[in-house]
């Protein structure tokens, strides 16, 4: 999959500050993306560094010191504003990592007198190229951050020599980043594409006891996405817990728009287009993105005309935005029939996407039991988990609506969206589905113009 440098006027950014839609509680479990969103809150709110002042957190109910350790304490949603010396010691709220190479989004680095919040590697395939950070360290300056210069023109970045001077630490109770969504809270959003090529997101603000979803109002998150609905895909390519958007053009080029956070006006900070592949001239609906390796980075999968499935493993994202794809590996055969009848989603909740086939109204799941040494997948035998699905193949969707880590099943019927929540897997690998619940109405556009992300 060679990268091809081409331009598309799609998915223009709506830019401001990311925010966490489903906030953690003080000292409780917290997602990596929420940590980064909390740090970004101070970037956009604009407090300046001082060791004599305090500033509020995103909820507005707690304040933290306006210095480097206060930034990390706030981002980690800790119960008090610790000082740098505290972070060099032991605590039930953080632990020391064995190596800087283990650093992941939302971790921190500390040395005598200073600390920073880790955002991401410049090149996840070569850590020697340095890393982007959130850093708060000089009187009168705002927070240095990965996405733009602060008030004195500084970007949050450390080269390898800088990183070598720090000890890496990790917040305890940090939730895995592979429970991704557009807003990075693990609750899947709904997105629709209209005839003009505009993308509108309906943010998922939680599920009530009756199973109804508290959807936000439609928010425009992109424009210029004309062409085939099937040529637009949503998946987390860079492993930060935020769903990116990918476009396949008519020449077979793949381009990614990386999601760098939801803004205060609920737009999305897209970074792109970034060329990530070429030669994908098969049908749009024969291309899939899913994390089958369980590392939080979505693979790309193609289905050929003989029904064979080939995976290109995602080994990280280069600093240029290019994905480090592995060579194609055949991971399945016999998947003939409609391309839209094949989907990938994490049904079991273990972080590995299953393969799903809709066949004569039945849903068959092939459980993903891990990756072999030759990179093939240990698929289980097909298990029928539902029957009587008479809707079109294109009207079946999977996404984690309630944030429990397991993909729920949604269908579109006569303009209504109907969900069955995945309440877990039985000993015989069946799915314990909830009763059908209407979670949306008025969705009268084409099935393929609706996305769960």
Short mmCIF file of C-alpha atoms in Angstrom, two decimals:
data_model
loop_
_atom_site.label_atom_id
_atom_site.label_comp_id
_atom_site.label_asym_id
_atom_site.label_seq_id
_atom_site.Cartn_x
_atom_site.Cartn_y
_atom_site.Cartn_z
CA UNK A 1 0.00 0.00 0.00
CA UNK A 2 2.13 2.84 -1.25
CA UNK A 3 1.22 6.34 -0.18
CA UNK A 4 -0.01 8.63 -2.92
CA UNK A 5 0.10 12.40 -2.62
CA UNK A 6 -3.18 13.73 -4.00
CA UNK A 7 -5.59 16.43 -2.85
CA UNK A 8 -9.27 16.24 -1.97
CA UNK A 9 -11.36 19.15 -0.77
CA UNK A 10 -13.13 17.04 1.80
CA UNK A 11 -13.80 17.18 5.51
CA UNK A 12 -12.78 20.74 6.29
CA UNK A 13 -12.04 21.32 9.95
CA UNK A 14 -14.19 23.13 12.45
CA UNK A 15 -11.50 24.15 14.91
CA UNK A 16 -11.43 24.99 18.63
CA UNK A 17 -10.84 23.09 21.88
CA UNK A 18 -11.58 19.42 22.60
CA UNK A 19 -13.73 18.57 25.55
CA UNK A 20 -14.67 15.36 27.34
CA UNK A 21 -18.36 14.55 26.99
CA UNK A 22 -18.47 11.86 29.67
CA UNK A 23 -16.30 13.16 32.48
CA UNK A 24 -14.58 10.93 34.99
CA UNK A 25 -14.86 11.39 38.73
CA UNK A 26 -12.04 12.61 40.95
CA UNK A 27 -9.38 9.89 41.38
CA UNK A 28 -11.59 7.42 39.47
CA UNK A 29 -10.97 5.59 36.18
CA UNK A 30 -10.32 7.94 33.28
CA UNK A 31 -9.80 7.47 29.55
CA UNK A 32 -6.60 8.51 27.82
CA UNK A 33 -8.48 10.78 25.47
CA UNK A 34 -10.27 12.48 28.35
CA UNK A 35 -6.87 13.19 29.92
CA UNK A 36 -5.73 14.89 26.71
CA UNK A 37 -9.03 16.75 26.36
CA UNK A 38 -8.67 18.11 29.90
CA UNK A 39 -5.14 19.32 29.14
CA UNK A 40 -6.39 20.97 25.96
CA UNK A 41 -9.02 22.77 28.03
CA UNK A 42 -6.25 24.79 29.69
CA UNK A 43 -4.64 25.44 26.29
CA UNK A 44 -7.80 27.03 24.96
CA UNK A 45 -8.86 28.71 28.19
CA UNK A 46 -5.46 30.41 28.18
CA UNK A 47 -4.25 30.63 31.80
CA UNK A 48 -0.62 31.71 32.05
CA UNK A 49 2.02 30.04 34.18
CA UNK A 50 2.54 31.22 37.74
CA UNK A 51 3.40 29.37 40.92
CA UNK A 52 1.15 31.69 42.88
CA UNK A 53 -2.14 31.14 41.07
CA UNK A 54 -4.82 28.51 40.55
CA UNK A 55 -7.17 27.71 37.66
CA UNK A 56 -10.34 25.67 37.30
CA UNK A 57 -10.85 22.29 35.65
CA UNK A 58 -13.35 21.72 32.79
CA UNK A 59 -16.19 21.02 35.24
CA UNK A 60 -15.54 24.29 37.04
CA UNK A 61 -15.81 22.68 40.46
CA UNK A 62 -12.12 22.27 41.32
CA UNK A 63 -8.97 24.38 40.93
CA UNK A 64 -5.34 23.38 40.42
CA UNK A 65 -1.99 25.14 40.59
CA UNK A 66 -1.07 27.04 37.41
CA UNK A 67 2.20 25.20 36.90
CA UNK A 68 3.48 21.98 35.36
CA UNK A 69 2.40 19.67 38.17
CA UNK A 70 -0.96 21.41 38.43
CA UNK A 71 -1.54 20.80 34.72
CA UNK A 72 -0.90 17.07 35.13
CA UNK A 73 -2.96 16.88 38.34
CA UNK A 74 -5.87 18.55 36.54
CA UNK A 75 -5.54 16.46 33.36
CA UNK A 76 -5.43 13.27 35.42
CA UNK A 77 -8.45 14.48 37.45
CA UNK A 78 -6.69 13.93 40.75
CA UNK A 79 -8.18 14.91 44.08
CA UNK A 80 -5.55 17.55 44.83
CA UNK A 81 -2.92 19.61 43.07
CA UNK A 82 0.29 17.67 43.64
CA UNK A 83 3.79 19.11 43.21
CA UNK A 84 6.57 17.73 41.04
CA UNK A 85 8.35 16.09 43.97
CA UNK A 86 5.20 14.12 44.75
CA UNK A 87 5.13 12.70 41.23
CA UNK A 88 8.73 11.53 41.60
CA UNK A 89 7.66 9.39 44.54
CA UNK A 90 5.17 6.56 44.93
CA UNK A 91 1.40 6.91 45.11
CA UNK A 92 -1.71 4.77 44.64
CA UNK A 93 -2.64 7.18 41.83
CA UNK A 94 0.36 6.67 39.55
CA UNK A 95 3.10 4.19 38.82
CA UNK A 96 6.52 4.31 37.18
CA UNK A 97 6.95 2.76 33.72
CA UNK A 98 9.86 0.46 32.96
CA UNK A 99 10.81 2.31 29.78
CA UNK A 100 10.10 5.56 27.96
CA UNK A 101 9.16 3.42 24.96
CA UNK A 102 6.04 2.39 26.91
CA UNK A 103 4.71 5.95 26.93
CA UNK A 104 1.19 6.26 25.53
CA UNK A 105 -1.23 9.20 25.21
CA UNK A 106 -2.12 10.61 28.63
CA UNK A 107 0.99 9.38 30.45
CA UNK A 108 3.45 11.84 32.00
CA UNK A 109 7.18 12.41 32.27
CA UNK A 110 8.85 13.87 35.35
CA UNK A 111 12.29 15.05 36.43
CA UNK A 112 13.56 17.23 39.26
CA UNK A 113 11.67 20.52 39.13
CA UNK A 114 9.54 19.86 36.05
CA UNK A 115 7.05 17.47 34.44
CA UNK A 116 5.00 17.27 31.25
CA UNK A 117 1.98 15.40 29.92
CA UNK A 118 2.74 13.01 27.05
CA UNK A 119 0.52 13.34 23.96
CA UNK A 120 1.96 11.19 21.17
CA UNK A 121 5.13 10.10 19.41
CA UNK A 122 6.20 12.07 16.35
CA UNK A 123 6.71 8.70 14.66
CA UNK A 124 5.19 5.75 16.49
CA UNK A 125 7.46 3.49 14.46
CA UNK A 126 10.65 5.28 15.60
CA UNK A 127 10.60 6.85 19.06
CA UNK A 128 14.03 8.41 18.51
CA UNK A 129 12.33 11.15 16.50
CA UNK A 130 10.83 12.62 19.68
CA UNK A 131 7.36 13.24 21.05
CA UNK A 132 4.68 15.88 21.42
CA UNK A 133 3.70 17.00 24.92
CA UNK A 134 1.69 19.45 26.98
CA UNK A 135 4.18 21.60 28.90
CA UNK A 136 3.59 24.47 31.34
CA UNK A 137 6.85 25.94 32.55
CA UNK A 138 7.54 29.69 32.35
CA UNK A 139 5.97 32.78 33.94
CA UNK A 140 3.55 34.57 31.63
CA UNK A 141 3.39 31.75 29.08
CA UNK A 142 0.35 29.68 28.18
CA UNK A 143 0.51 25.89 27.89
CA UNK A 144 2.75 24.55 25.14
CA UNK A 145 0.77 21.93 23.21
CA UNK A 146 1.10 19.61 20.20
CA UNK A 147 -1.39 21.36 17.93
CA UNK A 148 -0.24 24.96 17.72
CA UNK A 149 2.13 27.57 19.17
CA UNK A 150 1.38 29.11 22.56
CA UNK A 151 1.35 32.85 23.25
CA UNK A 152 5.12 33.11 22.68
CA UNK A 153 5.24 30.84 19.64
CA UNK A 154 6.36 27.61 21.32
CA UNK A 155 5.10 24.15 20.37
CA UNK A 156 4.93 21.27 22.85
CA UNK A 157 7.67 18.98 21.54
CA UNK A 158 10.67 17.11 23.01
CA UNK A 159 13.49 15.57 21.00
CA UNK A 160 15.12 12.32 22.07
CA UNK A 161 17.71 14.04 24.26
CA UNK A 162 14.98 15.92 26.13
CA UNK A 163 13.03 12.73 26.74
CA UNK A 164 16.08 10.93 28.09
CA UNK A 165 16.15 13.31 31.07
CA UNK A 166 12.69 12.28 32.28
CA UNK A 167 11.16 9.35 34.15
CA UNK A 168 7.92 8.04 32.59
CA UNK A 169 4.88 7.59 34.86
CA UNK A 170 1.30 6.46 34.30
CA UNK A 171 -1.95 7.31 36.03
CA UNK A 172 -3.52 4.26 37.67
CA UNK A 173 -7.07 3.54 36.56
CA UNK A 174 -6.31 4.67 33.03
CA UNK A 175 -8.84 3.18 30.62
CA UNK A 176 -7.52 1.56 27.45
CA UNK A 177 -7.52 3.82 24.42
CA UNK A 178 -9.08 1.30 22.07
CA UNK A 179 -12.62 2.11 23.22
CA UNK A 180 -12.78 4.85 20.65
CA UNK A 181 -15.50 7.18 19.44
CA UNK A 182 -15.70 10.51 17.67
CA UNK A 183 -15.73 12.35 21.01
CA UNK A 184 -13.24 9.92 22.60
CA UNK A 185 -15.55 8.91 25.44
CA UNK A 186 -16.25 5.36 24.26
CA UNK A 187 -19.92 6.10 23.49
CA UNK A 188 -20.49 5.84 19.73
CA UNK A 189 -21.89 8.85 17.92
CA UNK A 190 -24.20 8.88 14.91
CA UNK A 191 -23.09 10.67 11.76
CA UNK A 192 -25.04 11.39 8.60
CA UNK A 193 -23.84 12.62 5.22
CA UNK A 194 -26.22 14.78 3.23
CA UNK A 195 -26.51 15.19 -0.53
CA UNK A 196 -24.27 18.28 -0.45
CA UNK A 197 -21.44 16.28 1.13
CA UNK A 198 -21.80 17.79 4.61
CA UNK A 199 -21.17 15.59 7.65
CA UNK A 200 -23.34 16.06 10.73
CA UNK A 201 -22.64 14.43 14.09
CA UNK A 202 -25.18 13.61 16.78
CA UNK A 203 -23.18 13.29 19.98
CA UNK A 204 -24.04 10.47 22.34
CA UNK A 205 -24.54 11.98 25.79
CA UNK A 206 -25.40 8.71 27.48
CA UNK A 207 -28.03 5.98 27.63
CA UNK A 208 -30.85 6.08 30.17
CA UNK A 209 -32.30 3.14 32.07
CA UNK A 210 -34.87 2.50 29.36
CA UNK A 211 -32.17 2.22 26.70
CA UNK A 212 -32.91 5.54 25.01
CA UNK A 213 -29.87 7.53 23.89
CA UNK A 214 -29.55 11.19 24.82
CA UNK A 215 -28.45 12.49 21.42
CA UNK A 216 -27.16 16.01 21.01
CA UNK A 217 -28.42 18.28 18.26
CA UNK A 218 -26.98 17.87 14.79
CA UNK A 219 -23.54 19.49 14.58
CA UNK A 220 -21.74 20.06 11.30
CA UNK A 221 -18.31 18.42 11.49
CA UNK A 222 -17.19 18.45 7.86
CA UNK A 223 -18.01 19.45 4.30
CA UNK A 224 -16.98 18.56 0.78
CA UNK A 225 -17.57 14.82 1.25
CA UNK A 226 -19.31 14.35 -2.08
CA UNK A 227 -19.29 11.08 -3.97
CA UNK A 228 -20.12 7.57 -2.83
CA UNK A 229 -21.36 7.15 0.74
CA UNK A 230 -19.50 3.83 0.85
CA UNK A 231 -16.19 5.60 0.23
CA UNK A 232 -16.26 7.23 3.70
CA UNK A 233 -15.02 5.22 6.69
CA UNK A 234 -14.59 5.94 10.40
CA UNK A 235 -11.90 4.23 12.49
CA UNK A 236 -9.13 5.04 14.97
CA UNK A 237 -5.94 4.88 12.92
CA UNK A 238 -3.51 6.49 15.35
CA UNK A 239 -4.62 4.76 18.55
CA UNK A 240 -5.57 7.88 20.50
CA UNK A 241 -9.16 6.79 21.17
CA UNK A 242 -10.58 9.37 18.76
CA UNK A 243 -12.29 8.13 15.61
CA UNK A 244 -10.63 9.39 12.43
CA UNK A 245 -12.31 9.65 9.03
CA UNK A 246 -10.93 8.09 5.85
CA UNK A 247 -11.85 8.78 2.24
CA UNK A 248 -11.29 6.46 -0.77
CA UNK A 249 -11.32 8.34 -4.05
CA UNK A 250 -12.23 7.03 -7.49
CA UNK A 251 -8.54 6.47 -8.32
CA UNK A 252 -8.14 4.12 -5.34
CA UNK A 253 -6.23 6.51 -3.07
CA UNK A 254 -6.91 6.46 0.67
CA UNK A 255 -6.64 9.68 2.63
CA UNK A 256 -7.04 10.15 6.38
CA UNK A 257 -8.27 13.10 8.37
CA UNK A 258 -7.00 12.61 11.90
CA UNK A 259 -9.28 13.53 14.77
CA UNK A 260 -7.43 15.82 17.17
CA UNK A 261 -10.36 16.46 19.44
CA UNK A 262 -13.89 17.73 19.74
CA UNK A 263 -14.17 21.50 20.02
CA UNK A 264 -16.05 23.66 22.50
CA UNK A 265 -18.62 24.23 19.74
CA UNK A 266 -18.71 20.44 19.16
CA UNK A 267 -16.95 20.57 15.82
CA UNK A 268 -13.96 18.31 15.23
CA UNK A 269 -10.33 19.36 14.86
CA UNK A 270 -9.47 17.36 11.71
CA UNK A 271 -5.85 17.14 10.56
CA UNK A 272 -5.63 16.20 6.91
CA UNK A 273 -5.88 15.06 4.28
CA UNK A 274 -2.96 12.70 4.80
CA UNK A 275 -2.27 10.10 2.08
CA UNK A 276 -2.25 6.63 3.62
CA UNK A 277 -2.58 4.29 0.65
CA UNK A 278 -2.99 3.83 -3.09
CA UNK A 279 -4.21 1.13 -5.45
CA UNK A 280 -7.48 0.45 -3.63
CA UNK A 281 -9.49 0.18 -6.83
CA UNK A 282 -11.90 -2.50 -5.61
CA UNK A 283 -15.50 -1.63 -4.69
CA UNK A 284 -15.81 0.89 -1.87
CA UNK A 285 -17.87 -1.50 0.25
CA UNK A 286 -15.21 -4.23 -0.04
CA UNK A 287 -12.87 -2.15 2.16
CA UNK A 288 -13.16 -2.27 5.95
CA UNK A 289 -11.34 -0.69 8.88
CA UNK A 290 -11.21 -2.50 12.24
CA UNK A 291 -8.78 -3.26 15.05
CA UNK A 292 -8.30 -7.00 14.70
CA UNK A 293 -4.95 -7.06 16.52
CA UNK A 294 -6.24 -5.55 19.76
CA UNK A 295 -3.58 -2.81 19.98
CA UNK A 296 -5.93 0.15 19.50
CA UNK A 297 -4.81 0.84 15.91
CA UNK A 298 -7.33 0.02 13.18
CA UNK A 299 -6.22 -2.28 10.40
CA UNK A 300 -7.47 -1.99 6.83
CA UNK A 301 -9.03 -5.11 5.31
CA UNK A 302 -10.06 -5.84 1.76
CA UNK A 303 -12.34 -8.52 0.33
CA UNK A 304 -11.54 -9.70 -3.17
CA UNK A 305 -13.94 -11.07 -5.76
CA UNK A 306 -13.22 -14.67 -4.73
CA UNK A 307 -14.29 -14.00 -1.13
CA UNK A 308 -10.78 -13.90 0.35
CA UNK A 309 -10.05 -11.41 3.15
CA UNK A 310 -6.67 -9.69 3.36
CA UNK A 311 -5.50 -7.59 6.32
CA UNK A 312 -2.88 -4.85 6.26
CA UNK A 313 -1.76 -4.49 9.86
CA UNK A 314 -1.38 -1.00 11.26
CA UNK A 315 2.05 -0.64 12.89
CA UNK A 316 1.61 3.00 13.81
CA UNK A 317 1.39 6.41 12.25
CA UNK A 318 4.45 8.27 10.98
CA UNK A 319 5.00 11.92 11.85
CA UNK A 320 3.87 12.84 8.34
CA UNK A 321 0.50 11.19 8.97
CA UNK A 322 1.30 8.16 6.80
CA UNK A 323 0.32 4.81 8.29
CA UNK A 324 3.00 2.12 8.60
CA UNK A 325 1.06 -0.73 6.98
CA UNK A 326 2.27 -4.31 6.99
CA UNK A 327 2.20 -6.48 3.89
CA UNK A 328 -1.16 -8.07 3.05
CA UNK A 329 -1.96 -11.21 5.07
CA UNK A 330 -4.75 -13.54 4.05
CA UNK A 331 -7.03 -13.88 7.08
CA UNK A 332 -10.10 -15.56 5.60
CA UNK A 333 -11.69 -17.25 2.62
CA UNK A 334 -15.19 -18.08 1.45
CA UNK A 335 -16.65 -14.64 2.18
CA UNK A 336 -18.63 -14.53 -1.05
CA UNK A 337 -21.85 -12.61 -1.47
CA UNK A 338 -22.64 -9.00 -0.70
CA UNK A 339 -19.75 -6.88 0.53
CA UNK A 340 -22.19 -4.98 2.74
CA UNK A 341 -23.13 -8.23 4.50
CA UNK A 342 -19.64 -8.36 6.03
CA UNK A 343 -18.72 -6.22 9.02
CA UNK A 344 -16.15 -6.10 11.80
CA UNK A 345 -16.90 -5.12 15.41
CA UNK A 346 -15.83 -6.07 18.92
CA UNK A 347 -18.75 -8.22 20.04
CA UNK A 348 -16.93 -9.91 22.93
CA UNK A 349 -15.52 -6.73 24.46
CA UNK A 350 -11.93 -7.99 24.59
CA UNK A 351 -10.52 -5.32 22.26
CA UNK A 352 -10.25 -7.63 19.22
CA UNK A 353 -12.77 -7.04 16.43
CA UNK A 354 -14.83 -10.02 15.37
CA UNK A 355 -15.86 -10.78 11.79
CA UNK A 356 -19.62 -10.71 11.24
CA UNK A 357 -21.65 -11.99 8.33
CA UNK A 358 -25.35 -11.42 7.62
CA UNK A 359 -26.75 -14.41 5.78
CA UNK A 360 -30.43 -14.99 5.01
CA UNK A 361 -31.50 -12.82 7.94
CA UNK A 362 -29.09 -14.44 10.37
CA UNK A 363 -26.10 -12.80 12.04
CA UNK A 364 -23.09 -15.10 12.21
CA UNK A 365 -20.12 -14.11 14.37
CA UNK A 366 -16.61 -15.45 13.92
CA UNK A 367 -14.91 -14.70 17.24
CA UNK A 368 -11.40 -13.31 17.08
CA UNK A 369 -9.26 -15.42 19.39
CA UNK A 370 -6.03 -13.59 18.68
CA UNK A 371 -3.28 -13.28 16.10
CA UNK A 372 -0.92 -16.11 15.16
CA UNK A 373 2.81 -15.71 14.65
CA UNK A 374 2.28 -15.53 10.89
CA UNK A 375 -0.28 -12.73 11.46
CA UNK A 376 -3.26 -14.85 10.50
CA UNK A 377 -6.29 -14.61 12.78
CA UNK A 378 -7.53 -17.43 15.00
CA UNK A 379 -11.18 -17.17 14.03
CA UNK A 380 -13.69 -19.30 15.87
CA UNK A 381 -16.35 -21.29 14.08
CA UNK A 382 -19.40 -19.25 13.04
CA UNK A 383 -21.94 -18.73 15.83
CA UNK A 384 -25.48 -17.62 15.05
CA UNK A 385 -26.23 -14.73 17.40
CA UNK A 386 -29.44 -13.40 15.87
CA UNK A 387 -32.05 -14.32 13.26
CA UNK A 388 -35.00 -12.70 11.55
CA UNK A 389 -33.11 -9.63 10.33
CA UNK A 390 -35.11 -8.79 7.23
CA UNK A 391 -33.68 -5.30 6.75
CA UNK A 392 -31.18 -4.63 3.98
CA UNK A 393 -27.54 -5.50 4.57
CA UNK A 394 -26.77 -1.77 4.42
CA UNK A 395 -29.26 -1.07 7.25
CA UNK A 396 -27.34 -3.02 9.91
CA UNK A 397 -24.73 -1.16 11.98
CA UNK A 398 -22.54 -1.94 14.97
CA UNK A 399 -21.21 0.45 17.60
CA UNK A 400 -20.84 0.75 21.36
CA UNK A 401 -23.72 3.01 22.31
CA UNK A 402 -23.60 2.56 26.09
CA UNK A 403 -19.83 2.62 26.54
CA UNK A 404 -19.44 -0.84 28.06
CA UNK A 405 -16.80 -1.94 25.54
CA UNK A 406 -19.08 -4.31 23.61
CA UNK A 407 -20.54 -3.48 20.20
CA UNK A 408 -24.31 -3.09 20.13
CA UNK A 409 -26.42 -3.83 17.06
CA UNK A 410 -28.46 -1.08 15.36
CA UNK A 411 -30.85 -1.37 12.43
CA UNK A 412 -32.56 1.30 10.35
CA UNK A 413 -36.21 0.53 9.69
CA UNK A 414 -38.60 3.01 8.06
CA UNK A 415 -36.55 5.96 9.27
CA UNK A 416 -36.26 4.63 12.82
CA UNK A 417 -33.02 3.48 14.39
CA UNK A 418 -33.55 0.43 16.58
CA UNK A 419 -30.85 -0.80 18.97
CA UNK A 420 -30.32 -4.10 20.69
CA UNK A 421 -27.75 -3.69 23.44
CA UNK A 422 -25.05 -6.30 23.82
CA UNK A 423 -25.21 -7.40 27.46
CA UNK A 424 -22.48 -9.99 27.19
CA UNK A 425 -21.55 -13.37 25.76
CA UNK A 426 -22.95 -16.65 27.05
CA UNK A 427 -20.93 -19.82 27.64
CA UNK A 428 -21.98 -21.11 24.21
CA UNK A 429 -20.85 -17.81 22.61
CA UNK A 430 -24.34 -16.47 21.97
CA UNK A 431 -24.98 -12.78 22.57
CA UNK A 432 -27.32 -11.66 25.33
CA UNK A 433 -29.16 -8.95 23.42
CA UNK A 434 -31.56 -6.51 25.06
CA UNK A 435 -35.05 -6.08 23.71
CA UNK A 436 -35.22 -3.76 20.69
CA UNK A 437 -35.24 -0.07 21.64
CA UNK A 438 -35.95 2.83 19.30
CA UNK A 439 -33.00 5.22 19.63
CA UNK A 440 -33.74 7.60 16.76
CA UNK A 441 -36.36 8.66 14.23
CA UNK A 442 -36.44 10.70 11.04
CA UNK A 443 -33.45 8.91 9.51
CA UNK A 444 -34.93 8.78 6.03
CA UNK A 445 -31.70 9.23 4.09
CA UNK A 446 -29.94 6.33 2.33
CA UNK A 447 -28.71 3.56 4.64
CA UNK A 448 -25.16 4.09 3.40
CA UNK A 449 -25.23 7.77 4.42
CA UNK A 450 -25.50 6.81 8.10
CA UNK A 451 -22.40 5.95 10.13
CA UNK A 452 -21.81 4.86 13.72
CA UNK A 453 -18.47 6.14 15.00
#
